[in-house]
PDB file of C-alpha atoms in Angstrom:
ATOM      1  CA  CYS A  42      75.932-138.118 -64.230  1.00  0.00           C
ATOM      2  CA  ILE A  43      73.299-136.415 -65.736  1.00  0.00           C
ATOM      3  CA  GLY A  44      73.017-132.725 -65.526  1.00  0.00           C
ATOM      4  CA  PHE A  45      71.748-129.422 -67.514  1.00  0.00           C
ATOM      5  CA  ALA A  46      73.028-126.290 -69.230  1.00  0.00           C
ATOM      6  CA  VAL A  47      73.068-123.002 -67.002  1.00  0.00           C
ATOM      7  CA  GLY A  48      76.510-121.615 -67.666  1.00  0.00           C
ATOM      8  CA  GLY A  49      78.528-119.061 -69.482  1.00  0.00           C
ATOM      9  CA  VAL A  50      81.127-117.869 -71.122  1.00  0.00           C
ATOM     10  CA  PRO A  51      84.530-117.399 -68.892  1.00  0.00           C
ATOM     11  CA  SER A  52      85.621-113.765 -69.099  1.00  0.00           C
ATOM     12  CA  PRO A  53      88.817-112.261 -67.926  1.00  0.00           C
ATOM     13  CA  LEU A  54      89.549-111.895 -64.140  1.00  0.00           C
ATOM     14  CA  ASP A  55      91.035-108.618 -64.040  1.00  0.00           C
ATOM     15  CA  PHE A  56      88.547-107.551 -60.878  1.00  0.00           C
ATOM     16  CA  VAL A  57      87.369-109.347 -58.279  1.00  0.00           C
ATOM     17  CA  ILE A  58      83.620-109.838 -57.847  1.00  0.00           C
ATOM     18  CA  GLU A  59      82.613-111.382 -54.182  1.00  0.00           C
ATOM     19  CA  GLY A  60      81.060-115.112 -55.043  1.00  0.00           C
ATOM     20  CA  ARG A  61      82.997-115.208 -58.175  1.00  0.00           C
ATOM     21  CA  LEU A  62      84.208-119.264 -59.001  1.00  0.00           C
ATOM     22  CA  VAL A  63      85.812-120.074 -62.286  1.00  0.00           C
ATOM     23  CA  ILE A  64      86.159-124.100 -63.360  1.00  0.00           C
ATOM     24  CA  TRP A  65      88.365-124.895 -66.574  1.00  0.00           C
ATOM     25  CA  VAL A  66      88.228-128.836 -68.080  1.00  0.00           C
ATOM     26  CA  LEU A  67      90.818-129.546 -69.831  1.00  0.00           C
ATOM     27  CA  GLN A  68      92.632-132.529 -71.618  1.00  0.00           C
ATOM     28  CA  ALA A  69      96.254-133.598 -70.141  1.00  0.00           C
ATOM     29  CA  ASP A  70      97.438-131.335 -73.338  1.00  0.00           C
ATOM     30  CA  ASP A  71      95.545-128.497 -72.200  1.00  0.00           C
ATOM     31  CA  THR A  72      93.083-128.882 -74.954  1.00  0.00           C
ATOM     32  CA  PRO A  73      89.263-127.392 -74.020  1.00  0.00           C
ATOM     33  CA  VAL A  74      87.105-130.211 -73.269  1.00  0.00           C
ATOM     34  CA  GLU A  75      83.136-128.821 -74.144  1.00  0.00           C
ATOM     35  CA  GLY A  76      80.044-130.623 -72.982  1.00  0.00           C
ATOM     36  CA  ALA A  77      81.976-131.348 -68.684  1.00  0.00           C
ATOM     37  CA  ILE A  78      78.980-131.255 -66.413  1.00  0.00           C
ATOM     38  CA  ILE A  79      80.247-129.508 -63.367  1.00  0.00           C
ATOM     39  CA  LYS A  80      78.738-130.350 -60.028  1.00  0.00           C
ATOM     40  CA  PHE A  81      78.932-129.353 -56.391  1.00  0.00           C
ATOM     41  CA  LYS A  82      78.068-129.835 -52.751  1.00  0.00           C
ATOM     42  CA  ARG A  83      77.949-126.635 -50.292  1.00  0.00           C
ATOM     43  CA  ASP A  84      79.105-127.124 -46.832  1.00  0.00           C
ATOM     44  CA  GLY A  85      78.396-130.625 -46.984  1.00  0.00           C
ATOM     45  CA  GLY A  86      75.001-130.313 -48.419  1.00  0.00           C
ATOM     46  CA  ALA A  87      73.363-132.609 -51.295  1.00  0.00           C
ATOM     47  CA  GLU A  88      74.874-132.210 -54.794  1.00  0.00           C
ATOM     48  CA  GLU A  89      73.940-129.851 -57.155  1.00  0.00           C
ATOM     49  CA  VAL A  90      74.455-129.381 -60.658  1.00  0.00           C
ATOM     50  CA  PHE A  91      76.399-125.861 -61.852  1.00  0.00           C
ATOM     51  CA  GLY A  92      75.839-126.456 -65.324  1.00  0.00           C
ATOM     52  CA  ILE A  93      78.044-127.556 -68.570  1.00  0.00           C
ATOM     53  CA  SER A  94      81.750-126.574 -69.678  1.00  0.00           C
ATOM     54  CA  ASP A  95      81.388-124.152 -72.409  1.00  0.00           C
ATOM     55  CA  PRO A  96      83.671-124.404 -75.773  1.00  0.00           C
ATOM     56  CA  TRP A  97      86.484-123.268 -73.926  1.00  0.00           C
ATOM     57  CA  GLY A  98      86.438-125.585 -71.280  1.00  0.00           C
ATOM     58  CA  GLY A  99      85.206-122.831 -68.799  1.00  0.00           C
ATOM     59  CA  TYR A 100      82.316-122.440 -66.601  1.00  0.00           C
ATOM     60  CA  TYR A 101      81.707-119.400 -64.139  1.00  0.00           C
ATOM     61  CA  ARG A 102      79.416-118.389 -61.539  1.00  0.00           C
ATOM     62  CA  ASN A 103      79.606-114.534 -60.195  1.00  0.00           C
ATOM     63  CA  ASP A 104      76.765-115.224 -57.488  1.00  0.00           C
ATOM     64  CA  LEU A 105      77.800-118.026 -55.241  1.00  0.00           C
ATOM     65  CA  ILE A 106      76.730-117.884 -51.741  1.00  0.00           C
ATOM     66  CA  PRO A 107      79.988-117.979 -49.472  1.00  0.00           C
ATOM     67  CA  GLY A 108      80.896-121.766 -47.861  1.00  0.00           C
ATOM     68  CA  ALA A 109      83.195-124.335 -48.374  1.00  0.00           C
ATOM     69  CA  TYR A 110      82.526-126.199 -51.660  1.00  0.00           C
ATOM     70  CA  GLU A 111      83.587-129.725 -53.218  1.00  0.00           C
ATOM     71  CA  ILE A 112      83.465-129.556 -56.922  1.00  0.00           C
ATOM     72  CA  TYR A 113      82.877-132.672 -59.134  1.00  0.00           C
ATOM     73  CA  VAL A 114      83.131-132.828 -63.229  1.00  0.00           C
ATOM     74  CA  CYS A 115      81.571-135.370 -65.151  1.00  0.00           C
ATOM     75  CA  TYR A 116      82.990-135.986 -69.109  1.00  0.00           C
ATOM     76  CA  ASP A 117      81.037-138.417 -71.040  1.00  0.00           C
ATOM     77  CA  GLY A 118      78.971-139.750 -68.457  1.00  0.00           C
ATOM     78  CA  ILE A 119      81.388-140.599 -66.097  1.00  0.00           C
ATOM     79  CA  GLU A 120      82.416-138.919 -62.950  1.00  0.00           C
ATOM     80  CA  LEU A 121      86.154-138.012 -63.146  1.00  0.00           C
ATOM     81  CA  PRO A 122      87.711-139.801 -59.785  1.00  0.00           C
ATOM     82  CA  VAL A 123      89.014-136.418 -58.512  1.00  0.00           C
ATOM     83  CA  VAL A 124      87.134-133.813 -55.911  1.00  0.00           C
ATOM     84  CA  LYS A 125      88.476-130.224 -55.613  1.00  0.00           C
ATOM     85  CA  SER A 126      87.576-128.417 -52.297  1.00  0.00           C
ATOM     86  CA  VAL A 127      87.471-124.612 -52.758  1.00  0.00           C
ATOM     87  CA  ASN A 128      86.467-121.815 -49.998  1.00  0.00           C
ATOM     88  CA  ILE A 129      84.235-118.964 -51.272  1.00  0.00           C
ATOM     89  CA  CYS A 130      84.799-115.786 -49.258  1.00  0.00           C
ATOM     90  CA  CYS A 131      87.033-112.738 -48.687  1.00  0.00           C
ATOM     91  CA  GLY A 132      86.927-111.118 -51.822  1.00  0.00           C
ATOM     92  CA  THR A 133      88.783-113.541 -53.976  1.00  0.00           C
ATOM     93  CA  ASN A 134      88.289-114.974 -57.133  1.00  0.00           C
ATOM     94  CA  PRO A 135      89.237-118.623 -57.323  1.00  0.00           C
ATOM     95  CA  GLN A 136      90.197-121.075 -60.351  1.00  0.00           C
ATOM     96  CA  ILE A 137      90.045-124.528 -60.255  1.00  0.00           C
ATOM     97  CA  THR A 138      91.533-126.778 -63.328  1.00  0.00           C
ATOM     98  CA  PHE A 139      89.894-130.138 -63.697  1.00  0.00           C
ATOM     99  CA  TYR A 140      92.301-132.573 -66.162  1.00  0.00           C
ATOM    100  CA  VAL A 141      90.868-135.240 -67.868  1.00  0.00           C
ATOM    101  CA  PRO A 142      92.723-137.925 -66.709  1.00  0.00           C
ATOM    102  CA  GLN A 143      94.814-140.001 -69.525  1.00  0.00           C
ATOM    103  CA  ILE A 144      95.837-143.264 -69.397  1.00  0.00           C
ATOM    104  CA  SER A 145      98.253-145.458 -71.144  1.00  0.00           C
ATOM    105  CA  LEU A 146      98.031-149.072 -72.306  1.00  0.00           C
ATOM    106  CA  ASP A 147     101.425-150.518 -72.952  1.00  0.00           C
ATOM    107  CA  ILE A 148     100.222-153.238 -75.173  1.00  0.00           C
ATOM    108  CA  SER A 149     102.444-156.521 -76.109  1.00  0.00           C
ATOM    109  CA  SER A 150     102.426-159.767 -76.874  1.00  0.00           C
ATOM    110  CA  THR A 151     104.766-163.139 -76.166  1.00  0.00           C
ATOM    111  CA  ALA A 152     106.243-164.995 -78.995  1.00  0.00           C
ATOM    112  CA  GLY A 153     103.618-166.921 -80.974  1.00  0.00           C
ATOM    113  CA  GLY A 154     101.110-164.123 -82.260  1.00  0.00           C
ATOM    114  CA  SER A 155     100.281-160.504 -81.896  1.00  0.00           C
ATOM    115  CA  VAL A 156      97.499-157.901 -81.129  1.00  0.00           C
ATOM    116  CA  THR A 157      96.046-156.542 -84.196  1.00  0.00           C
ATOM    117  CA  ASN A 158      93.615-154.460 -82.596  1.00  0.00           C
ATOM    118  CA  PRO A 159      94.359-151.558 -81.630  1.00  0.00           C
ATOM    119  CA  GLY A 160      98.016-152.847 -82.385  1.00  0.00           C
ATOM    120  CA  GLU A 161     101.155-153.183 -80.354  1.00  0.00           C
ATOM    121  CA  GLY A 162     102.945-150.374 -78.588  1.00  0.00           C
ATOM    122  CA  VAL A 163     101.646-147.688 -76.408  1.00  0.00           C
ATOM    123  CA  PHE A 164      98.648-146.109 -76.739  1.00  0.00           C
ATOM    124  CA  ALA A 165      96.905-143.097 -75.055  1.00  0.00           C
ATOM    125  CA  TYR A 166      93.235-143.210 -73.646  1.00  0.00           C
ATOM    126  CA  GLU A 167      90.920-141.365 -71.455  1.00  0.00           C
ATOM    127  CA  TYR A 168      89.637-142.125 -68.285  1.00  0.00           C
ATOM    128  CA  GLY A 169      86.273-144.265 -68.912  1.00  0.00           C
ATOM    129  CA  ALA A 170      87.269-145.506 -72.369  1.00  0.00           C
ATOM    130  CA  LEU A 171      86.323-149.076 -73.401  1.00  0.00           C
ATOM    131  CA  VAL A 172      89.414-150.298 -75.373  1.00  0.00           C
ATOM    132  CA  PRO A 173      88.481-153.334 -77.790  1.00  0.00           C
ATOM    133  CA  VAL A 174      91.552-155.626 -78.137  1.00  0.00           C
ATOM    134  CA  THR A 175      92.221-158.742 -80.361  1.00  0.00           C
ATOM    135  CA  ALA A 176      95.210-161.474 -80.335  1.00  0.00           C
ATOM    136  CA  VAL A 177      95.776-163.442 -83.103  1.00  0.00           C
ATOM    137  CA  PRO A 178      97.944-166.608 -82.878  1.00  0.00           C
ATOM    138  CA  ALA A 179     100.293-167.393 -85.587  1.00  0.00           C
ATOM    139  CA  SER A 180     100.475-170.835 -87.264  1.00  0.00           C
ATOM    140  CA  ASN A 181     100.625-173.742 -84.845  1.00  0.00           C
ATOM    141  CA  TYR A 182     100.426-171.525 -81.825  1.00  0.00           C
ATOM    142  CA  VAL A 183      97.342-170.495 -79.535  1.00  0.00           C
ATOM    143  CA  PHE A 184      96.058-167.965 -77.588  1.00  0.00           C
ATOM    144  CA  VAL A 185      96.331-168.700 -73.544  1.00  0.00           C
ATOM    145  CA  LYS A 186      95.256-165.645 -72.096  1.00  0.00           C
ATOM    146  CA  TRP A 187      96.095-161.845 -71.419  1.00  0.00           C
ATOM    147  CA  MET A 188      98.340-160.938 -68.764  1.00  0.00           C
ATOM    148  CA  GLY A 189      99.932-157.829 -67.288  1.00  0.00           C
ATOM    149  CA  THR A 190      98.403-154.886 -64.937  1.00  0.00           C
ATOM    150  CA  ALA A 191      95.592-154.277 -66.894  1.00  0.00           C
ATOM    151  CA  VAL A 192      94.123-157.863 -65.943  1.00  0.00           C
ATOM    152  CA  ASP A 193      95.709-157.581 -62.358  1.00  0.00           C
ATOM    153  CA  HIS A 194      93.717-154.560 -61.980  1.00  0.00           C
ATOM    154  CA  GLY A 195      90.524-155.961 -62.913  1.00  0.00           C
ATOM    155  CA  LEU A 196      90.296-153.767 -65.963  1.00  0.00           C
ATOM    156  CA  VAL A 197      89.956-156.343 -68.790  1.00  0.00           C
ATOM    157  CA  LEU A 198      86.350-157.950 -69.479  1.00  0.00           C
ATOM    158  CA  ASP A 199      87.406-161.439 -70.177  1.00  0.00           C
ATOM    159  CA  PRO A 200      91.276-161.975 -69.953  1.00  0.00           C
ATOM    160  CA  ASN A 201      90.626-165.691 -71.348  1.00  0.00           C
ATOM    161  CA  ALA A 202      89.264-164.524 -74.508  1.00  0.00           C
ATOM    162  CA  ALA A 203      91.443-163.214 -77.396  1.00  0.00           C
ATOM    163  CA  VAL A 204      88.678-160.846 -78.341  1.00  0.00           C
ATOM    164  CA  THR A 205      87.819-158.794 -75.296  1.00  0.00           C
ATOM    165  CA  ALA A 206      87.853-154.857 -74.076  1.00  0.00           C
ATOM    166  CA  VAL A 207      89.844-153.168 -71.325  1.00  0.00           C
ATOM    167  CA  ASP A 208      87.557-151.018 -69.317  1.00  0.00           C
ATOM    168  CA  LEU A 209      89.546-147.797 -68.187  1.00  0.00           C
ATOM    169  CA  GLU A 210      86.259-146.973 -65.570  1.00  0.00           C
ATOM    170  CA  THR A 211      85.947-150.594 -64.100  1.00  0.00           C
ATOM    171  CA  GLY A 212      87.749-151.588 -60.850  1.00  0.00           C
ATOM    172  CA  SER A 213      90.872-149.696 -60.027  1.00  0.00           C
ATOM    173  CA  ALA A 214      91.568-147.699 -63.484  1.00  0.00           C
ATOM    174  CA  ASP A 215      92.185-144.351 -61.596  1.00  0.00           C
ATOM    175  CA  VAL A 216      94.924-146.051 -59.555  1.00  0.00           C
ATOM    176  CA  LEU A 217      97.486-146.153 -61.990  1.00  0.00           C
ATOM    177  CA  GLN A 218      98.484-143.715 -64.979  1.00  0.00           C
ATOM    178  CA  SER A 219      99.783-146.348 -67.455  1.00  0.00           C
ATOM    179  CA  TYR A 220      98.893-149.782 -67.612  1.00  0.00           C
ATOM    180  CA  THR A 221     100.269-153.096 -69.327  1.00  0.00           C
ATOM    181  CA  LEU A 222      98.610-155.783 -71.116  1.00  0.00           C
ATOM    182  CA  ILE A 223     100.162-158.615 -72.813  1.00  0.00           C
ATOM    183  CA  ALA A 224      98.889-161.581 -75.434  1.00  0.00           C
ATOM    184  CA  HIS A 225     100.302-164.824 -74.158  1.00  0.00           C
ATOM    185  CA  PHE A 226     100.672-167.808 -76.632  1.00  0.00           C
ATOM    186  CA  CYS A 227     101.702-171.389 -76.560  1.00  0.00           C
ATOM    187  CA  THR A 228     102.097-173.963 -78.541  1.00  0.00           C
ATOM    188  CA  LYS A 229     100.942-176.496 -76.121  1.00  0.00           C
ATOM    189  CA  PRO A 230      98.101-174.845 -74.156  1.00  0.00           C
ATOM    190  CA  LYS A 231      97.873-177.588 -71.651  1.00  0.00           C
ATOM    191  CA  ALA A 232     101.735-177.017 -70.750  1.00  0.00           C
ATOM    192  CA  CYS A 233     101.731-173.405 -70.720  1.00  0.00           C
ATOM    193  CA  THR A 234      99.310-172.104 -68.134  1.00  0.00           C
ATOM    194  CA  THR A 235     101.049-168.853 -66.785  1.00  0.00           C
TER     195      THR A 235
END
C-alpha cells in the first residue's frame, strides 16, 4: 500500500456541497488514525489515491465526479480487509467511517511451563500486527508446540518453535475477531504429540 498526501482537514457538514465525501478512519475506541492512505475506484475503473487522513482521522473531498465509488484504506502499509461502496450524486454529503480492526489474542499454556512474552491473558492488537511469543518450559518439561485457533488459521509462523510470532495479517486474520494460542508442554515429548 503506497500513496501520497493530497488531503485536507474535515469541516462541519451543515450544508450540502455536490461532490463532497467525508471519510473517517478510527480505532475501535474511536481514537483518530492519522496517516491512513485513502484509495478508491470510480465506476469500476483503476485504483487511485484520494490522500491521507489528518490528525483527526478525517479526509474530505469537495470535487468528486458523480458515480459509484469503492473506498479502500491502508494503514501501516496494510490494506484493511474492508471495502465500502458509496454513490456520489443527488445533493447528498455521504460520510464513511472505517475502523482499524482490533484482534484479540487469548494466550495460555498447559501444565509444565508458561508464556513469558507477551505473557498470558487476553491481548488486543491491530490488524496486521506481528506479535512475538515465547514459551518457556518448567524444570523437567519440554515445549512441544503451539495450539489453538491462531495455529488452525495459519497465523503462527512456526507452531513447533518455542520462540516464534503470530502474524495477524497472514492467512485468514480477518476472518475472526479473536484467536486462542496455547503453549503445549510435556514431560515425555515422544509420548505427547497432541
